[in-house]
Amino acid sequence: MFTHLSLRLRIFIFFAALACGAALLVLGGLTLGYTRLGEDHALSSFVIAGVVAVFAVVALITWVWVLFDEYIARPVERLAADMRARAHAGVGHDIDHAPARYLGDLAPAAAAVAANLTEARNAMALSIGRETARLGLEKTRLETLLAEVPDGVLFCTPDHVVVLYNGQAREILEDHPALGLNRPLSGVLLPGPIRQAYDRLLAAEAREGADILCATRAGAKLLAARIRLMWLEGQETKRPGYILSLQDVTGDLQVQAERAHLLNDLLDEVDRALPDLPADIPAVQALAARAAETARRKALTDTEWWPKEALPASDLGIALTARLARKGITLTTDLPATTLRCDGFAITRLLERLALEWSVKDATDLQLRLVEIAPASATLALSASGALPDADVLARALDIPLSPGLAQFTGRDVLVTHATQLVTAASGMLHLTLSRADPDPAMSARAVLYDFELLHAEVPRAMSEAMLKQLSYVVFDTETTGLNPQVDEICQIAAVRIVNGKVIDGERFDMLVNPGRRIPQGSIDVHGVTNEMVADAAPVGEALKRFHAYANGAVLVAHNAPFDMSFLQRRETEIGTRFDQPILDTVLCSAILYGQSADHTLDALCERLGILIAEADRHTAIGDAIGTAEAFRKMIPMLDAADLPTLGATIKAFDKHSRLIAHLN
């Protein structure tokens, strides 16, 4: 209950209580002695003795309290205040030991703690300052790079509010007054295609982007855009923001569309005229052949100039259903996840217009489905219970601009750019055939790789003098048909880069290789590479040429390197180049750091260094290459601490452990 009182006051109360207790004990003892003695004349003697004793005890305790207060309580309070000042007020000078000289090692210990705290704070401030300066420099560099990107770039929030844009975006959008930070994107661009693409990518949790066509509000410019969601770790919003890159394609699309229309009209006229011309005249035959060849070559380019994306047909159905629902029209869909190559917004708007024309005639039971799926194309069918719109209505619908923001392009332009036609089927359906497309796996691999610290790196001319942490490495692993380099061959090779002490995930090398011979079942059981997997793979010579180009100029690293290198070096004459760069072996690095008697298998090394290789990746080339790279990356500072900071010193130290490699092989 005294915890709210100061230390000195609590000590004073303790000594006061001690004095009162001692006085009471003295008085009690004298009273007991007097009652036992029983003589009246002794009372005055007992009283005097008691008073003297009480005053003596109180004086003694008071004197002890004064000393305790002066040499313990006050110094402790001052020491606490000094430590608090250094912990919270940033006071930097040393604690004065003199007032606390009777506290033993407490004052020096407190001074040491305070000094370490100050030193740690200064080191942290210096580190933060350096890191802040480095981040500021990288920010400046990235801003410079962004300023030089030829496309307009905007970063937007999930609510379509602009948080970043570059100078090219301002130029493309003609410095529109509605363009600004924390301003809605809809102030400068028509939001329909962007929001439709955003919702579609969000629903699919897509990591890849989408190519779309959008338009400005002012001047109705047509912009080829690419939208990609920014899925970031630790993001503070439930939905991701996105990046939008823009290119002004207004003039290009208009020219291309005009050329396509003129060429189509010319070919149509020729087709109509040919039946009326004598077929046996060589000039007519040549004209027919030229027209057919022109039509064939034109078909190959009809769809290349309009921005398109790989889009699941089911997403088209979802978008069209939502647009029609806002107009009170119900649409049912039966669309598999077949991927189409199309402009999703344009096709959705075209189908919406056709559905609206149908609904005007009181048609019900609107349906959209795929009725034919071929290897290279798929046919969408729009149907309803009522009669089909007549040809004039359909022609008028195709001649109307696609949307207010795309006034230059009609539904007919959409058909041209997709190299398709709107066909009225005998079954009372409208058919629209679109190209199929496989999702492009490369779209998700657009990570930006950079390390600005390399701008300051200076590697010595003599590579042997270079610090290990300065060098670039290619860490590789091979899977083979067997263990004899003289007769067996590589069936898989994989590698990763280490640059500036970091494993670069975005620069992996991973190839299946056709060994030119069958892979024994015993080897398949180890690495899982089957004869069927390598049947169509590149031959060994071509694979090694590509690997040499990947690894050229870097230090090679492998686990038990002589085994892997023997497969590479025996092919040097065939591929016309040599693997003559320095080679480091993680087995020997492990022997240097842990001693020859330790277990130096890759599994043991990774376990010692706290590296986890997924069981599915173990004994695969890429899995073992990644594990070896992580192990070597962690051993670089350990080798430095072992007084082996340079490449030359490390290779020289390998000589002491060469017998270990001979034993392993």
XYZ file of C-alpha atoms in Angstrom:
665
model
C 0.000 0.000 0.000
C 3.089 2.234 0.193
C 4.075 1.734 -3.452
C 2.827 5.220 -4.400
C 5.244 6.828 -1.909
C 8.777 7.828 -2.805
C 11.711 5.591 -1.901
C 13.101 8.001 0.682
C 9.716 8.431 2.397
C 9.224 4.676 2.566
C 12.685 4.290 4.120
C 11.884 7.065 6.644
C 8.631 5.306 7.617
C 10.547 2.058 8.039
C 13.078 3.610 10.414
C 10.356 5.540 12.305
C 8.472 2.326 12.875
C 11.713 0.684 13.975
C 12.327 3.510 16.519
C 8.789 3.298 17.890
C 9.027 -0.454 18.201
C 12.370 -0.256 20.006
C 11.028 2.423 22.376
C 7.978 0.319 23.192
C 10.171 -2.704 23.852
C 12.393 -0.644 26.221
C 9.370 0.701 28.091
C 7.813 -2.729 28.283
C 11.012 -4.199 29.693
C 11.324 -1.474 32.328
C 7.671 -1.865 33.327
C 8.130 -5.611 33.719
C 11.271 -5.091 35.841
C 9.542 -2.564 38.065
C 6.595 -4.854 38.780
C 8.942 -7.698 39.659
C 11.024 -5.457 41.998
C 7.975 -4.064 43.802
C 9.741 -1.171 45.554
C 8.173 2.295 45.285
C 11.445 4.194 45.582
C 12.767 2.433 42.454
C 10.063 3.984 40.213
C 11.931 7.214 39.549
C 15.089 5.271 38.661
C 13.180 3.110 36.193
C 11.529 6.179 34.607
C 14.861 7.947 34.159
C 16.463 4.800 32.774
C 13.531 4.280 30.400
C 13.601 7.851 29.096
C 17.354 7.734 28.574
C 17.110 4.357 26.848
C 14.284 5.476 24.564
C 16.100 8.653 23.577
C 19.282 6.681 22.982
C 17.531 4.127 20.799
C 15.677 6.839 18.837
C 18.888 8.825 18.407
C 20.796 5.768 17.222
C 18.090 4.784 14.729
C 17.790 8.385 13.532
C 21.512 8.542 12.950
C 21.436 5.249 11.021
C 18.467 6.560 8.977
C 20.310 9.774 8.132
C 23.315 7.796 6.923
C 21.071 5.383 4.996
C 19.164 8.280 3.452
C 22.340 10.154 2.527
C 24.381 7.324 1.106
C 21.772 4.848 -0.188
C 18.266 6.279 -0.676
C 19.300 9.572 -2.295
C 21.907 8.001 -4.595
C 19.424 5.301 -5.641
C 16.814 7.948 -6.500
C 19.392 10.017 -8.367
C 20.671 6.935 -10.166
C 17.123 6.045 -11.188
C 16.529 9.602 -12.415
C 19.803 9.564 -14.369
C 18.912 6.243 -16.027
C 15.404 7.501 -16.803
C 16.887 10.624 -18.392
C 19.115 8.522 -20.624
C 16.304 6.140 -21.503
C 13.661 8.738 -22.316
C 15.219 12.183 -22.651
C 18.158 11.391 -24.894
C 20.787 12.535 -22.381
C 24.159 11.339 -23.640
C 26.880 12.155 -21.068
C 28.131 9.574 -18.548
C 26.464 8.966 -15.192
C 28.343 10.536 -12.244
C 29.586 7.701 -9.995
C 30.519 9.860 -6.978
C 27.090 10.184 -5.298
C 26.596 6.425 -5.519
C 30.060 5.391 -4.359
C 28.606 3.398 -1.425
C 26.310 1.334 -3.654
C 29.055 -1.065 -4.722
C 28.823 -2.183 -8.386
C 25.345 -0.753 -8.863
C 26.558 2.630 -10.146
C 29.144 1.220 -12.618
C 26.590 -1.344 -13.790
C 23.965 1.357 -14.310
C 26.547 3.497 -16.113
C 27.427 0.558 -18.370
C 23.780 -0.069 -19.164
C 23.257 3.612 -19.926
C 26.390 3.740 -22.071
C 25.321 0.654 -24.011
C 21.856 2.131 -24.426
C 23.334 5.361 -25.765
C 25.683 3.458 -28.048
C 22.865 1.253 -29.311
C 20.644 4.273 -29.841
C 23.385 6.066 -31.748
C 24.102 2.979 -33.842
C 20.411 2.546 -34.539
C 20.047 6.211 -35.453
C 23.061 5.924 -37.744
C 21.676 2.744 -39.317
C 18.235 4.288 -39.734
C 19.824 7.375 -41.211
C 21.811 5.334 -43.702
C 18.804 3.194 -44.576
C 16.618 6.274 -44.924
C 19.198 7.859 -47.194
C 19.442 4.643 -49.214
C 15.672 4.361 -49.519
C 15.489 8.014 -50.449
C 18.099 7.448 -53.136
C 16.277 4.386 -54.449
C 13.016 6.341 -54.384
C 14.654 9.064 -56.452
C 16.012 6.516 -58.904
C 12.668 4.774 -59.233
C 10.945 8.120 -59.736
C 13.480 8.917 -62.459
C 12.907 5.546 -64.106
C 9.140 5.988 -63.869
C 9.439 9.426 -65.411
C 11.310 7.922 -68.382
C 8.841 5.076 -68.981
C 7.279 5.808 -72.383
C 3.799 4.739 -71.252
C 1.523 6.683 -68.993
C 1.373 5.014 -65.568
C -1.219 5.463 -62.825
C -1.502 3.745 -59.448
C -5.047 3.629 -58.126
C -6.747 2.524 -54.913
C -9.470 -0.165 -54.798
C -11.962 2.722 -54.935
C -10.425 3.928 -58.232
C -8.732 6.981 -56.742
C -5.391 8.113 -58.201
C -2.387 7.955 -55.839
C 0.456 8.195 -58.388
C 0.862 9.226 -61.996
C 3.844 10.083 -64.166
C 4.454 12.859 -66.657
C 3.525 10.689 -69.629
C 0.104 10.016 -68.096
C -0.419 13.754 -67.699
C 0.575 14.283 -71.336
C -1.687 11.491 -72.641
C -4.591 12.842 -70.602
C -3.814 16.357 -71.895
C -3.151 17.756 -68.421
C -6.835 17.432 -67.621
C -7.811 19.506 -64.563
C -9.577 16.465 -63.069
C -6.285 14.549 -62.984
C -4.658 14.763 -59.568
C -3.676 12.871 -56.465
C -6.605 11.635 -54.400
C -8.913 12.406 -57.326
C -11.279 9.807 -58.838
C -10.044 8.121 -62.001
C -13.503 8.490 -63.503
C -12.835 12.219 -63.788
C -10.438 11.616 -66.678
C -11.282 8.137 -68.046
C -14.577 6.440 -68.774
C -14.696 3.875 -65.971
C -16.647 1.054 -67.650
C -13.824 -1.079 -69.125
C -11.528 -0.432 -66.145
C -14.058 -1.382 -63.499
C -15.222 -4.419 -65.455
C -11.638 -5.647 -65.793
C -10.892 -4.862 -62.124
C -13.933 -6.765 -60.884
C -13.104 -9.713 -63.114
C -9.471 -9.900 -61.975
C -10.512 -9.463 -58.344
C -13.088 -12.249 -58.537
C -10.473 -14.585 -60.012
C -7.750 -13.373 -57.585
C -5.644 -13.066 -60.733
C -1.924 -12.399 -60.481
C -1.626 -11.660 -64.188
C -2.884 -8.500 -65.857
C -5.467 -7.762 -68.542
C -5.216 -5.736 -71.747
C -8.196 -3.456 -72.284
C -9.270 -0.504 -74.416
C -10.557 2.586 -72.641
C -11.336 6.175 -73.558
C -10.798 9.636 -72.100
C -13.670 11.870 -71.129
C -12.131 14.915 -72.815
C -11.482 14.489 -76.527
C -12.544 10.822 -76.494
C -9.028 9.505 -77.027
C -8.748 5.748 -77.315
C -6.138 4.287 -74.993
C -4.652 0.815 -75.005
C -4.362 0.025 -71.298
C -3.022 -2.777 -69.166
C -4.444 -3.236 -65.704
C -2.816 -5.365 -63.022
C -3.846 -5.793 -59.415
C -1.191 -5.043 -56.795
C -1.392 -7.984 -54.388
C 0.975 -6.855 -51.638
C 1.886 -8.585 -48.388
C 0.595 -6.709 -45.376
C -1.736 -4.481 -47.390
C -4.055 -2.481 -45.180
C -7.124 -2.704 -47.428
C -9.316 -5.738 -48.019
C -9.096 -5.270 -51.789
C -5.901 -4.559 -53.716
C -5.130 -1.418 -55.606
C -3.990 -1.619 -59.198
C -1.566 -0.186 -61.716
C -2.806 1.105 -65.066
C -0.445 1.695 -67.986
C -1.740 3.757 -70.918
C -0.837 4.234 -74.570
C -2.640 6.614 -76.928
C -3.704 4.461 -79.885
C -6.456 6.706 -81.247
C -4.730 7.481 -84.532
C -3.349 3.977 -85.019
C -6.698 2.279 -84.433
C -8.523 4.671 -86.724
C -6.021 4.087 -89.531
C -6.063 0.337 -89.030
C -9.852 0.235 -88.942
C -10.121 2.343 -92.092
C -7.628 0.108 -93.905
C -9.491 -3.001 -92.785
C -12.822 -1.590 -93.989
C -11.379 -0.539 -97.377
C -9.735 -3.913 -97.905
C -12.893 -5.759 -96.879
C -14.980 -3.663 -99.274
C -12.489 -4.294 -102.087
C -12.444 -8.051 -101.506
C -16.241 -8.141 -101.273
C -16.545 -6.300 -104.595
C -14.091 -8.689 -106.226
C -15.994 -11.686 -104.867
C -19.260 -10.310 -106.218
C -17.736 -9.504 -109.608
C -15.855 -12.752 -110.240
C -18.935 -14.937 -110.939
C -19.925 -12.575 -113.776
C -16.487 -12.777 -115.453
C -15.363 -15.527 -117.860
C -13.553 -18.093 -115.752
C -11.281 -19.246 -118.581
C -9.510 -15.910 -119.003
C -6.019 -15.999 -117.409
C -6.370 -12.471 -116.026
C -9.600 -13.427 -114.236
C -7.967 -16.551 -112.861
C -4.995 -14.501 -111.649
C -7.356 -11.966 -110.054
C -9.258 -14.719 -108.256
C -6.021 -16.282 -107.015
C -4.646 -12.929 -105.865
C -7.924 -12.094 -104.080
C -7.917 -15.457 -102.315
C -4.283 -15.070 -101.274
C -4.895 -11.496 -100.083
C -7.908 -12.624 -98.056
C -5.874 -15.437 -96.519
C -2.957 -13.186 -95.538
C -5.317 -10.462 -94.309
C -7.086 -12.947 -92.018
C -3.770 -13.613 -90.278
C -3.439 -9.934 -89.308
C -7.077 -8.959 -88.749
C -6.965 -9.528 -85.002
C -3.436 -8.422 -84.162
C -3.818 -4.649 -83.985
C -6.701 -4.426 -81.506
C -5.885 -4.803 -77.769
C -7.129 -8.181 -76.528
C -6.723 -10.408 -73.528
C -6.995 -14.077 -72.664
C -10.443 -14.180 -71.046
C -12.475 -17.156 -69.718
C -15.842 -17.370 -71.466
C -17.504 -17.667 -68.066
C -16.218 -14.176 -67.191
C -17.935 -12.798 -70.304
C -21.161 -14.343 -69.091
C -20.795 -12.853 -65.618
C -20.121 -9.361 -66.995
C -23.015 -9.506 -69.498
C -25.415 -10.868 -66.865
C -24.546 -8.002 -64.503
C -24.987 -5.310 -67.213
C -28.354 -6.668 -68.360
C -29.549 -7.087 -64.757
C -29.099 -3.343 -64.220
C -31.558 -2.846 -67.109
C -34.061 -5.317 -65.689
C -33.245 -8.128 -68.133
C -32.495 -11.651 -66.946
C -29.826 -13.695 -68.726
C -28.928 -17.307 -68.050
C -25.521 -18.606 -69.083
C -23.917 -21.984 -69.652
C -20.284 -21.169 -70.290
C -17.288 -23.321 -69.354
C -13.912 -21.844 -68.449
C -12.757 -22.017 -72.084
C -10.278 -19.181 -72.631
C -11.019 -16.758 -75.481
C -8.765 -14.138 -77.050
C -10.930 -11.035 -77.238
C -11.604 -7.504 -76.037
C -13.835 -8.368 -73.109
C -15.443 -4.945 -72.802
C -16.148 -4.606 -76.538
C -17.633 -8.103 -76.865
C -19.735 -7.578 -73.734
C -21.103 -4.285 -75.088
C -21.847 -5.859 -78.487
C -23.696 -8.800 -76.919
C -25.546 -6.406 -74.615
C -26.772 -4.354 -77.588
C -27.973 -7.475 -79.391
C -29.756 -8.699 -76.257
C -31.450 -5.307 -75.871
C -32.643 -5.399 -79.485
C -34.104 -8.817 -78.808
C -35.772 -7.719 -75.581
C -37.508 -4.833 -77.378
C -39.559 -7.490 -79.176
C -40.691 -8.854 -75.785
C -38.404 -11.852 -76.047
C -37.858 -13.811 -72.846
C -35.604 -16.585 -71.634
C -32.407 -14.969 -72.890
C -29.505 -17.443 -72.871
C -25.787 -17.294 -73.689
C -23.814 -20.488 -74.147
C -21.006 -22.092 -76.100
C -22.391 -24.333 -78.823
C -19.169 -25.297 -80.556
C -15.625 -25.575 -79.212
C -12.897 -26.223 -81.774
C -9.142 -26.405 -81.149
C -8.607 -22.824 -82.361
C -12.020 -21.203 -81.863
C -15.251 -21.280 -79.907
C -18.744 -20.138 -80.894
C -20.954 -18.098 -78.581
C -24.694 -18.479 -79.108
C -27.238 -15.869 -77.940
C -30.833 -17.099 -77.997
C -34.264 -16.160 -76.708
C -37.843 -17.416 -76.869
C -39.037 -14.711 -79.276
C -38.323 -14.232 -82.958
C -34.895 -13.046 -84.061
C -34.483 -9.347 -84.828
C -34.647 -8.820 -88.601
C -31.584 -8.053 -90.710
C -32.194 -4.293 -90.781
C -32.399 -4.118 -86.994
C -29.179 -6.108 -86.633
C -27.412 -3.957 -89.230
C -28.503 -0.799 -87.418
C -27.319 -2.228 -84.111
C -23.899 -2.944 -85.605
C -23.585 0.593 -86.995
C -24.201 2.336 -83.651
C -21.043 3.456 -81.756
C -19.971 0.901 -79.205
C -20.332 3.331 -76.302
C -20.268 7.112 -75.724
C -16.541 6.964 -75.110
C -15.847 4.901 -78.233
C -17.719 7.023 -80.754
C -15.350 6.112 -83.587
C -15.892 2.357 -83.249
C -19.097 0.483 -83.903
C -20.192 -3.086 -83.415
C -19.147 -3.739 -86.997
C -15.617 -2.628 -86.090
C -15.635 -5.140 -83.248
C -16.448 -7.920 -85.703
C -13.644 -6.783 -88.003
C -11.048 -6.602 -85.253
C -12.006 -10.066 -84.037
C -12.055 -11.516 -87.591
C -15.565 -12.844 -87.077
C -19.133 -12.363 -88.278
C -22.534 -12.275 -86.657
C -24.334 -15.290 -88.044
C -28.071 -15.904 -87.854
C -28.351 -19.639 -87.268
C -31.221 -21.768 -88.486
C -31.973 -22.689 -84.883
C -32.984 -19.087 -84.143
C -29.709 -18.113 -82.480
C -27.101 -15.461 -83.096
C -23.656 -17.033 -83.402
C -20.396 -15.223 -82.745
C -17.152 -17.167 -83.247
C -14.051 -16.037 -81.351
C -10.471 -17.274 -81.243
C -9.390 -19.468 -78.356
C -6.274 -18.695 -76.361
C -4.299 -20.462 -73.702
C -3.530 -18.324 -70.625
C -0.076 -16.822 -71.009
C 2.054 -18.029 -68.069
C 4.598 -15.306 -68.806
C 2.072 -12.645 -67.858
C 2.504 -13.437 -64.158
C 6.302 -13.224 -64.375
C 6.578 -9.473 -64.856
C 8.351 -8.820 -61.575
C 10.765 -5.890 -61.597
C 14.237 -7.032 -60.562
C 16.683 -4.415 -59.332
C 19.502 -3.850 -56.879
C 20.783 -0.283 -56.950
C 23.641 -1.196 -54.616
C 25.305 -2.762 -57.651
C 25.871 0.775 -58.940
C 28.458 1.237 -56.178
C 30.039 -2.227 -56.382
C 33.618 -2.345 -57.610
C 34.933 -5.867 -58.168
C 38.756 -6.026 -58.355
C 40.275 -6.816 -61.747
C 41.834 -9.946 -60.283
C 38.786 -12.012 -59.351
C 40.760 -13.938 -56.741
C 41.052 -10.702 -54.734
C 37.303 -10.068 -54.834
C 35.329 -10.343 -51.624
C 32.905 -13.265 -51.651
C 29.997 -10.951 -50.864
C 30.815 -8.817 -53.933
C 30.635 -11.587 -56.512
C 27.740 -12.894 -58.568
C 27.131 -16.632 -58.480
C 25.175 -19.202 -60.459
C 24.262 -22.095 -58.174
C 23.261 -25.144 -60.219
C 22.330 -28.778 -59.950
C 21.855 -31.564 -62.476
C 19.788 -34.719 -62.576
C 21.312 -37.513 -64.636
C 20.545 -40.933 -66.058
C 23.130 -42.446 -63.732
C 26.259 -41.819 -61.690
C 28.944 -42.449 -64.314
C 29.875 -39.224 -66.125
C 31.609 -41.211 -68.873
C 28.466 -42.960 -70.095
C 25.480 -41.269 -68.432
C 23.876 -37.986 -69.488
C 22.061 -35.000 -68.019
C 18.256 -35.198 -68.080
C 17.562 -31.973 -66.140
C 19.594 -28.898 -65.240
C 18.496 -25.983 -63.071
C 20.152 -22.958 -61.520
C 19.516 -19.755 -59.606
C 21.526 -16.556 -59.307
C 22.987 -14.975 -56.179
C 23.639 -11.263 -56.685
C 24.844 -8.962 -53.918
C 24.173 -11.663 -51.323
C 20.558 -12.238 -52.388
C 18.965 -15.134 -54.269
C 17.176 -13.690 -57.313
C 13.953 -15.700 -57.598
C 12.947 -14.049 -60.858
C 16.035 -15.276 -62.753
C 15.791 -19.041 -62.494
C 17.053 -21.510 -65.087
C 15.164 -24.806 -65.245
C 15.319 -27.145 -68.253
C 14.415 -30.721 -68.966
C 17.025 -32.278 -71.269
C 16.706 -35.134 -73.721
C 19.692 -37.339 -72.809
C 19.580 -39.303 -76.066
C 19.206 -42.536 -74.159
C 16.632 -44.137 -71.894
C 16.520 -43.185 -68.227
C 16.767 -46.284 -66.004
C 13.936 -46.906 -63.574
C 16.335 -46.658 -60.632
C 17.220 -43.072 -61.608
C 13.564 -42.199 -62.224
C 12.760 -43.363 -58.692
C 15.313 -40.853 -57.349
C 14.606 -37.670 -59.322
C 11.219 -38.347 -60.914
C 12.243 -37.333 -64.457
C 10.639 -39.857 -66.821
C 11.394 -40.732 -70.431
C 8.042 -39.234 -71.479
C 8.924 -35.902 -69.834
C 12.143 -35.515 -71.837
C 10.952 -36.953 -75.159
C 10.400 -33.520 -76.707
C 13.022 -31.657 -74.646
C 16.141 -29.985 -76.044
C 19.186 -32.206 -76.576
C 22.127 -32.032 -74.186
C 24.294 -29.832 -76.424
C 21.599 -27.168 -76.895
C 20.726 -27.206 -73.175
C 24.370 -26.689 -72.177
C 24.761 -23.819 -74.672
C 21.804 -22.084 -73.066
C 23.132 -22.787 -69.570
C 26.555 -21.412 -70.538
C 24.907 -18.187 -71.726
C 23.002 -18.014 -68.430
C 26.097 -18.642 -66.270
C 28.669 -16.704 -68.295
C 30.690 -14.287 -66.154
C 29.515 -15.686 -62.808
C 31.208 -17.959 -60.289
C 29.715 -21.464 -60.481
C 28.590 -23.097 -57.226
C 27.397 -26.682 -56.762
C 27.133 -29.304 -54.041
C 29.814 -31.870 -54.899
C 30.792 -29.750 -57.900
C 33.233 -32.239 -59.545
C 30.360 -34.633 -60.237
C 28.154 -32.006 -61.940
C 31.051 -30.302 -63.714
C 32.218 -33.575 -65.275
C 28.943 -33.786 -67.209
C 29.359 -30.185 -68.419
C 33.039 -30.300 -69.292
C 32.902 -33.461 -71.400
C 30.599 -31.570 -73.809
C 32.755 -28.443 -74.150
C 34.206 -29.457 -77.525
C 30.745 -30.226 -78.889
C 29.203 -26.902 -77.848
C 32.282 -24.903 -78.822
C 32.771 -23.123 -75.508
C 34.288 -23.757 -72.097
C 33.055 -23.541 -68.523
C 36.262 -21.841 -67.399
C 34.938 -19.620 -64.608
C 35.859 -20.218 -60.924
C 33.954 -23.032 -59.218
C 33.044 -23.268 -55.534
C 31.835 -26.405 -53.798
C 29.445 -26.194 -50.840
C 30.746 -29.590 -49.617
C 34.193 -28.046 -49.114
C 32.707 -24.877 -47.622
C 30.897 -27.080 -45.104
C 34.127 -28.986 -44.346
C 35.985 -25.716 -43.688
C 33.289 -24.437 -41.333
C 32.219 -27.648 -39.567
C 35.252 -29.934 -39.926
C 35.750 -32.997 -42.103
C 34.170 -35.360 -39.596
C 30.738 -33.692 -39.897
C 28.016 -34.929 -42.252
C 28.285 -32.877 -45.452
C 25.249 -34.062 -47.392
C 22.942 -31.329 -48.672
C 20.204 -32.449 -46.278
C 22.564 -32.264 -43.282
C 23.935 -28.884 -44.334
C 20.452 -27.426 -44.814
C 19.353 -28.799 -41.433
C 22.334 -27.178 -39.697
C 21.585 -23.838 -41.360
C 17.831 -23.958 -40.762
C 16.928 -24.295 -44.461
C 13.795 -26.224 -45.389
C 13.570 -27.919 -48.797
C 10.049 -29.116 -49.547
C 9.944 -32.887 -49.838
C 8.370 -32.591 -53.293
C 11.379 -30.542 -54.465
C 14.076 -32.739 -52.943
C 16.168 -34.533 -55.584
C 14.800 -32.258 -58.291
C 17.316 -30.031 -60.004
C 15.574 -26.755 -59.161
C 14.794 -27.792 -55.566
C 18.373 -28.809 -54.834
C 19.734 -25.711 -56.609
C 17.594 -23.460 -54.417
C 18.631 -25.347 -51.259
C 22.309 -25.147 -52.221
C 21.985 -21.432 -53.007
C 20.391 -20.668 -49.641
C 23.069 -22.677 -47.851
C 25.912 -20.956 -49.718
C 24.358 -17.528 -49.137
C 24.354 -18.186 -45.392
C 27.921 -19.523 -45.442
C 29.396 -16.400 -47.094
C 29.476 -14.344 -43.838
C 30.617 -17.459 -41.942
C 33.588 -17.855 -44.300
C 34.333 -14.164 -43.847
C 34.381 -14.664 -40.069
C 36.717 -17.639 -40.594
C 39.226 -15.261 -42.194
C 38.332 -16.403 -45.725
C 36.758 -13.230 -47.089
C 38.004 -13.487 -50.695
C 37.494 -15.918 -53.532
C 41.202 -16.688 -53.726
C 41.529 -17.408 -50.015
C 38.512 -19.724 -50.100
C 39.743 -21.698 -53.105
C 43.178 -22.030 -51.485
C 41.542 -23.385 -48.329
C 39.765 -26.017 -50.461
C 43.131 -27.722 -51.063
C 43.203 -28.896 -47.449
C 39.977 -30.836 -47.943
C 40.415 -32.249 -51.453
C 40.543 -35.802 -50.099
C 36.956 -35.365 -48.876
C 35.734 -34.761 -52.440
C 37.713 -37.732 -53.710
C 36.082 -39.873 -51.037
C 32.580 -38.631 -51.942
C 33.101 -39.472 -55.630
